[in-house]
Coordinates of N, CA, C and O in Angstrom, one line a residue:
M1 N 4.6 -13.3 11.6 CA 5.8 -12.8 12.2 C 6.0 -13.3 13.6 O 7.1 -13.2 14.2
N2 N 5.0 -13.8 14.3 CA 5.1 -14.3 15.6 C 6.1 -15.5 15.6 O 6.8 -15.7 16.6
N3 N 6.1 -16.3 14.6 CA 7.1 -17.3 14.4 C 8.5 -16.8 14.4 O 9.4 -17.4 15.0
T4 N 8.7 -15.6 13.7 CA 10.0 -15.0 13.7 C 10.5 -14.6 15.1 O 11.6 -14.8 15.5
I5 N 9.5 -14.0 15.8 CA 9.9 -13.6 17.2 C 10.2 -14.8 18.0 O 11.2 -14.7 18.8
Q6 N 9.5 -15.9 17.9 CA 9.8 -17.0 18.7 C 11.2 -17.6 18.3 O 11.9 -18.0 19.2
K7 N 11.5 -17.6 17.1 CA 12.8 -18.1 16.6 C 13.9 -17.3 17.3 O 14.9 -17.8 17.7
F8 N 13.7 -15.9 17.2 CA 14.7 -15.0 17.9 C 14.8 -15.3 19.4 O 15.9 -15.5 19.9
L9 N 13.7 -15.5 20.0 CA 13.8 -15.7 21.5 C 14.4 -17.1 21.8 O 15.1 -17.2 22.8
N10 N 14.3 -18.0 20.9 CA 14.9 -19.4 21.1 C 16.4 -19.3 21.0 O 17.1 -20.3 21.4
T11 N 17.0 -18.2 20.5 CA 18.4 -18.1 20.4 C 19.1 -17.7 21.7 O 20.3 -17.7 21.7
H12 N 18.3 -17.4 22.7 CA 18.9 -16.9 23.9 C 18.7 -17.9 25.0 O 17.6 -18.4 25.2
V13 N 19.7 -18.3 25.7 CA 19.7 -19.4 26.6 C 19.0 -19.0 28.0 O 18.4 -19.8 28.6
S14 N 19.2 -17.8 28.4 CA 18.7 -17.3 29.7 C 17.1 -17.1 29.6 O 16.6 -16.4 28.8
E15 N 16.4 -17.8 30.5 CA 15.0 -17.6 30.6 C 14.6 -16.2 30.9 O 13.6 -15.6 30.4
Q16 N 15.4 -15.6 31.8 CA 15.1 -14.2 32.2 C 15.3 -13.2 31.0 O 14.5 -12.3 30.8
T17 N 16.3 -13.5 30.2 CA 16.5 -12.7 29.0 C 15.4 -12.9 28.0 O 14.9 -11.9 27.4
M18 N 14.9 -14.1 27.8 CA 13.8 -14.4 26.9 C 12.6 -13.7 27.4 O 11.8 -13.1 26.5
R19 N 12.3 -13.7 28.7 CA 11.1 -13.0 29.2 C 11.2 -11.5 28.9 O 10.2 -10.9 28.5
A20 N 12.3 -10.9 29.2 CA 12.5 -9.5 29.0 C 12.4 -9.1 27.5 O 11.7 -8.2 27.2
Y21 N 13.0 -9.9 26.7 CA 12.9 -9.6 25.2 C 11.5 -9.8 24.7 O 11.0 -9.0 24.0
R22 N 10.8 -10.8 25.2 CA 9.4 -11.1 24.7 C 8.6 -9.9 25.1 O 7.8 -9.4 24.3
S23 N 8.7 -9.4 26.4 CA 7.9 -8.3 26.9 C 8.2 -7.0 26.1 O 7.3 -6.3 25.7
D24 N 9.5 -6.7 25.8 CA 9.9 -5.5 25.1 C 9.4 -5.6 23.7 O 8.8 -4.6 23.2
I25 N 9.5 -6.7 23.0 CA 9.1 -6.8 21.6 C 7.5 -6.7 21.5 O 7.0 -6.0 20.7
R26 N 6.8 -7.4 22.4 CA 5.4 -7.3 22.4 C 4.9 -5.9 22.6 O 4.0 -5.4 22.0
S27 N 5.5 -5.2 23.6 CA 5.1 -3.8 23.9 C 5.3 -2.9 22.7 O 4.5 -2.1 22.3
F28 N 6.5 -3.1 22.1 CA 6.8 -2.3 20.9 C 5.8 -2.6 19.7 O 5.3 -1.7 19.1
M29 N 5.6 -3.9 19.5 CA 4.7 -4.2 18.3 C 3.3 -3.7 18.6 O 2.6 -3.3 17.7
S30 N 2.9 -3.8 19.8 CA 1.5 -3.3 20.2 C 1.4 -1.8 19.9 O 0.4 -1.3 19.4
F31 N 2.5 -1.1 20.2 CA 2.5 0.4 20.0 C 2.5 0.7 18.5 O 1.7 1.6 18.1
V32 N 3.4 0.1 17.7 CA 3.5 0.5 16.3 C 2.3 -0.1 15.5 O 1.8 0.6 14.6
G33 N 1.8 -1.2 15.8 CA 0.6 -1.8 15.2 C 0.8 -2.1 13.7 O -0.2 -2.1 12.9
I34 N 2.0 -2.3 13.2 CA 2.3 -2.7 11.8 C 3.2 -3.9 11.8 O 3.9 -4.2 12.8
P35 N 3.3 -4.5 10.6 CA 4.2 -5.7 10.5 C 5.7 -5.3 10.8 O 6.1 -4.2 10.5
L36 N 6.4 -6.3 11.3 CA 7.8 -6.1 11.7 C 8.6 -5.5 10.5 O 9.5 -4.7 10.7
D37 N 8.4 -6.0 9.3 CA 9.2 -5.6 8.2 C 8.8 -4.3 7.6 O 9.4 -3.8 6.7
E38 N 7.8 -3.6 8.2 CA 7.4 -2.3 7.8 C 7.9 -1.2 8.7 O 7.7 0.0 8.5
V39 N 8.5 -1.6 9.8 CA 8.9 -0.6 10.8 C 10.1 0.2 10.3 O 11.0 -0.3 9.7
K40 N 10.0 1.5 10.6 CA 11.0 2.5 10.1 C 11.6 3.1 11.4 O 11.1 3.0 12.5
E41 N 12.7 3.8 11.2 CA 13.4 4.5 12.3 C 12.5 5.4 13.1 O 12.5 5.4 14.3
E42 N 11.6 6.1 12.4 CA 10.7 7.1 13.1 C 9.7 6.3 14.0 O 9.3 6.9 15.0
H43 N 9.4 5.1 13.7 CA 8.5 4.4 14.6 C 9.2 4.1 15.9 O 8.6 4.1 17.0
I44 N 10.4 3.8 15.8 CA 11.2 3.4 17.1 C 11.4 4.7 17.9 O 11.3 4.7 19.1
V45 N 11.7 5.8 17.2 CA 11.9 7.1 17.9 C 10.5 7.5 18.6 O 10.5 7.9 19.7
D46 N 9.4 7.3 17.9 CA 8.1 7.6 18.4 C 7.9 6.7 19.7 O 7.3 7.2 20.7
Y47 N 8.3 5.5 19.6 CA 8.1 4.6 20.8 C 8.9 5.0 21.9 O 8.5 5.1 23.1
R48 N 10.2 5.4 21.7 CA 11.1 5.9 22.7 C 10.4 7.1 23.4 O 10.4 7.2 24.6
N49 N 9.9 8.1 22.5 CA 9.3 9.3 23.1 C 8.1 9.0 23.8 O 7.8 9.6 24.9
H50 N 7.3 8.0 23.4 CA 6.1 7.6 24.1 C 6.4 7.0 25.5 O 5.8 7.4 26.5
M51 N 7.5 6.2 25.6 CA 7.9 5.7 26.9 C 8.4 6.8 27.8 O 8.1 6.8 29.0
I52 N 9.1 7.8 27.2 CA 9.5 9.0 28.0 C 8.3 9.7 28.6 O 8.2 10.0 29.8
K53 N 7.4 10.0 27.7 CA 6.2 10.8 28.1 C 5.4 10.0 29.2 O 4.8 10.7 30.0
N54 N 5.4 8.7 29.1 CA 4.6 7.9 30.1 C 5.4 7.6 31.4 O 4.9 6.9 32.2
G55 N 6.6 8.2 31.5 CA 7.3 8.1 32.7 C 8.1 6.8 33.0 O 8.5 6.5 34.1
S56 N 8.4 6.1 31.9 CA 9.2 4.9 32.0 C 10.6 5.3 32.5 O 11.1 6.3 32.1
A57 N 11.2 4.4 33.3 CA 12.5 4.6 33.8 C 13.5 4.6 32.6 O 13.3 3.9 31.7
T58 N 14.5 5.4 32.7 CA 15.6 5.5 31.7 C 16.2 4.1 31.4 O 16.3 3.8 30.3
A59 N 16.4 3.4 32.5 CA 17.0 2.0 32.3 C 16.0 1.1 31.5 O 16.4 0.3 30.6
S60 N 14.7 1.2 31.7 CA 13.7 0.4 31.0 C 13.7 0.8 29.5 O 13.6 0.0 28.7
I61 N 13.7 2.1 29.3 CA 13.7 2.6 27.9 C 14.9 2.1 27.2 O 14.8 1.6 26.0
N62 N 16.1 2.3 27.8 CA 17.3 1.9 27.1 C 17.4 0.4 26.9 O 17.9 -0.1 25.9
R63 N 16.8 -0.4 27.8 CA 16.8 -1.9 27.6 C 15.8 -2.2 26.5 O 16.2 -3.0 25.6
A64 N 14.7 -1.5 26.4 CA 13.8 -1.8 25.3 C 14.4 -1.4 23.9 O 14.3 -2.2 23.0
L65 N 15.1 -0.3 23.9 CA 15.8 0.1 22.6 C 16.9 -0.9 22.3 O 17.0 -1.3 21.1
S66 N 17.6 -1.4 23.3 CA 18.6 -2.4 23.0 C 18.0 -3.7 22.5 O 18.5 -4.3 21.6
T67 N 16.9 -4.1 23.1 CA 16.2 -5.3 22.6 C 15.7 -5.2 21.2 O 15.9 -6.1 20.4
I68 N 15.1 -4.0 20.9 CA 14.6 -3.8 19.5 C 15.8 -3.8 18.5 O 15.7 -4.4 17.5
K69 N 16.9 -3.1 18.9 CA 18.1 -3.1 18.0 C 18.7 -4.5 17.8 O 19.0 -4.9 16.7
T70 N 18.8 -5.3 18.9 CA 19.3 -6.7 18.8 C 18.4 -7.5 18.0 O 18.8 -8.3 17.1
F71 N 17.1 -7.4 18.1 CA 16.1 -8.2 17.4 C 16.2 -7.8 15.9 O 16.3 -8.7 15.0
Y72 N 16.3 -6.6 15.5 CA 16.4 -6.2 14.1 C 17.8 -6.6 13.5 O 17.9 -6.9 12.4
N73 N 18.8 -6.6 14.4 CA 20.1 -7.1 13.9 C 20.0 -8.5 13.5 O 20.5 -9.0 12.5
W74 N 19.4 -9.3 14.4 CA 19.1 -10.7 14.1 C 18.3 -10.9 12.9 O 18.7 -11.7 12.0
M75 N 17.2 -10.1 12.7 CA 16.4 -10.3 11.5 C 17.1 -9.9 10.2 O 17.0 -10.5 9.2
S76 N 17.9 -8.8 10.3 CA 18.7 -8.4 9.2 C 19.7 -9.4 8.7 O 19.9 -9.7 7.6
A77 N 20.4 -10.0 9.7 CA 21.4 -11.1 9.4 C 20.7 -12.3 8.7 O 21.4 -13.0 8.0
R78 N 19.5 -12.5 9.0 CA 18.8 -13.6 8.3 C 17.9 -13.2 7.2 O 17.1 -14.0 6.6
E79 N 18.1 -11.9 6.8 CA 17.4 -11.4 5.6 C 15.9 -11.4 5.7 O 15.2 -11.4 4.7
F80 N 15.3 -11.3 7.0 CA 13.9 -11.1 7.2 C 13.5 -9.6 6.9 O 12.4 -9.3 6.6
V81 N 14.5 -8.7 7.1 CA 14.4 -7.3 6.8 C 15.7 -6.9 6.1 O 16.7 -7.5 6.2
S82 N 15.6 -5.8 5.2 CA 16.7 -5.4 4.5 C 17.7 -4.6 5.3 O 18.9 -4.6 5.0
K83 N 17.2 -3.9 6.3 CA 18.2 -3.2 7.2 C 17.6 -3.0 8.6 O 16.4 -3.2 8.8
N84 N 18.4 -2.6 9.5 CA 18.0 -2.5 10.9 C 17.5 -1.0 11.1 O 18.3 -0.1 11.1
P85 N 16.2 -0.8 11.3 CA 15.7 0.5 11.5 C 16.0 1.1 12.8 O 15.9 2.3 13.0
A86 N 16.5 0.3 13.7 CA 16.9 0.8 15.1 C 18.4 1.2 15.1 O 18.8 1.8 16.1
L87 N 19.1 1.0 14.1 CA 20.6 1.2 14.1 C 21.0 2.6 14.6 O 21.9 2.7 15.3
L88 N 20.3 3.6 14.1 CA 20.7 5.0 14.5 C 19.9 5.6 15.6 O 20.2 6.8 15.9
V89 N 19.0 4.9 16.2 CA 18.2 5.4 17.3 C 19.0 5.5 18.5 O 19.6 4.5 18.9
K90 N 19.1 6.7 19.1 CA 19.9 6.9 20.3 C 19.2 6.5 21.6 O 18.0 6.7 21.7
K91 N 20.0 5.9 22.5 CA 19.5 5.7 23.8 C 19.4 7.0 24.6 O 20.0 8.0 24.1
I92 N 18.8 7.0 25.7 CA 18.7 8.1 26.5 C 20.0 8.2 27.3 O 20.4 7.2 27.9
R93 N 20.6 9.3 27.4 CA 21.8 9.5 28.2 C 21.5 9.6 29.7 O 20.5 10.2 30.0
T94 N 22.3 9.0 30.4 CA 22.1 9.0 31.9 C 23.3 9.8 32.4 O 24.4 9.7 31.9
Y95 N 23.0 10.6 33.4 CA 24.1 11.5 34.0 C 24.5 11.1 35.3 O 23.8 10.6 36.1

């Protein structure tokens, strides 16, 4: 699946965006420890809650969730996965 991640990253022209996406995806994959195509919504919710518990900034959590959602949209469009498990995961509200 690393090849899949690299293909996804290659679709983004900004080097800064690629670095941020790479970091977000690696952190997420390290946390869940399962293949990309086995990830379910609850894994993403658990990751979000883990980031909250560890004191990550709201903006960082929301960026990571956005990255994960974008990545799974990309994979779904190319039929690497049947659906986007991040689709219904809510970002953290900022007040």
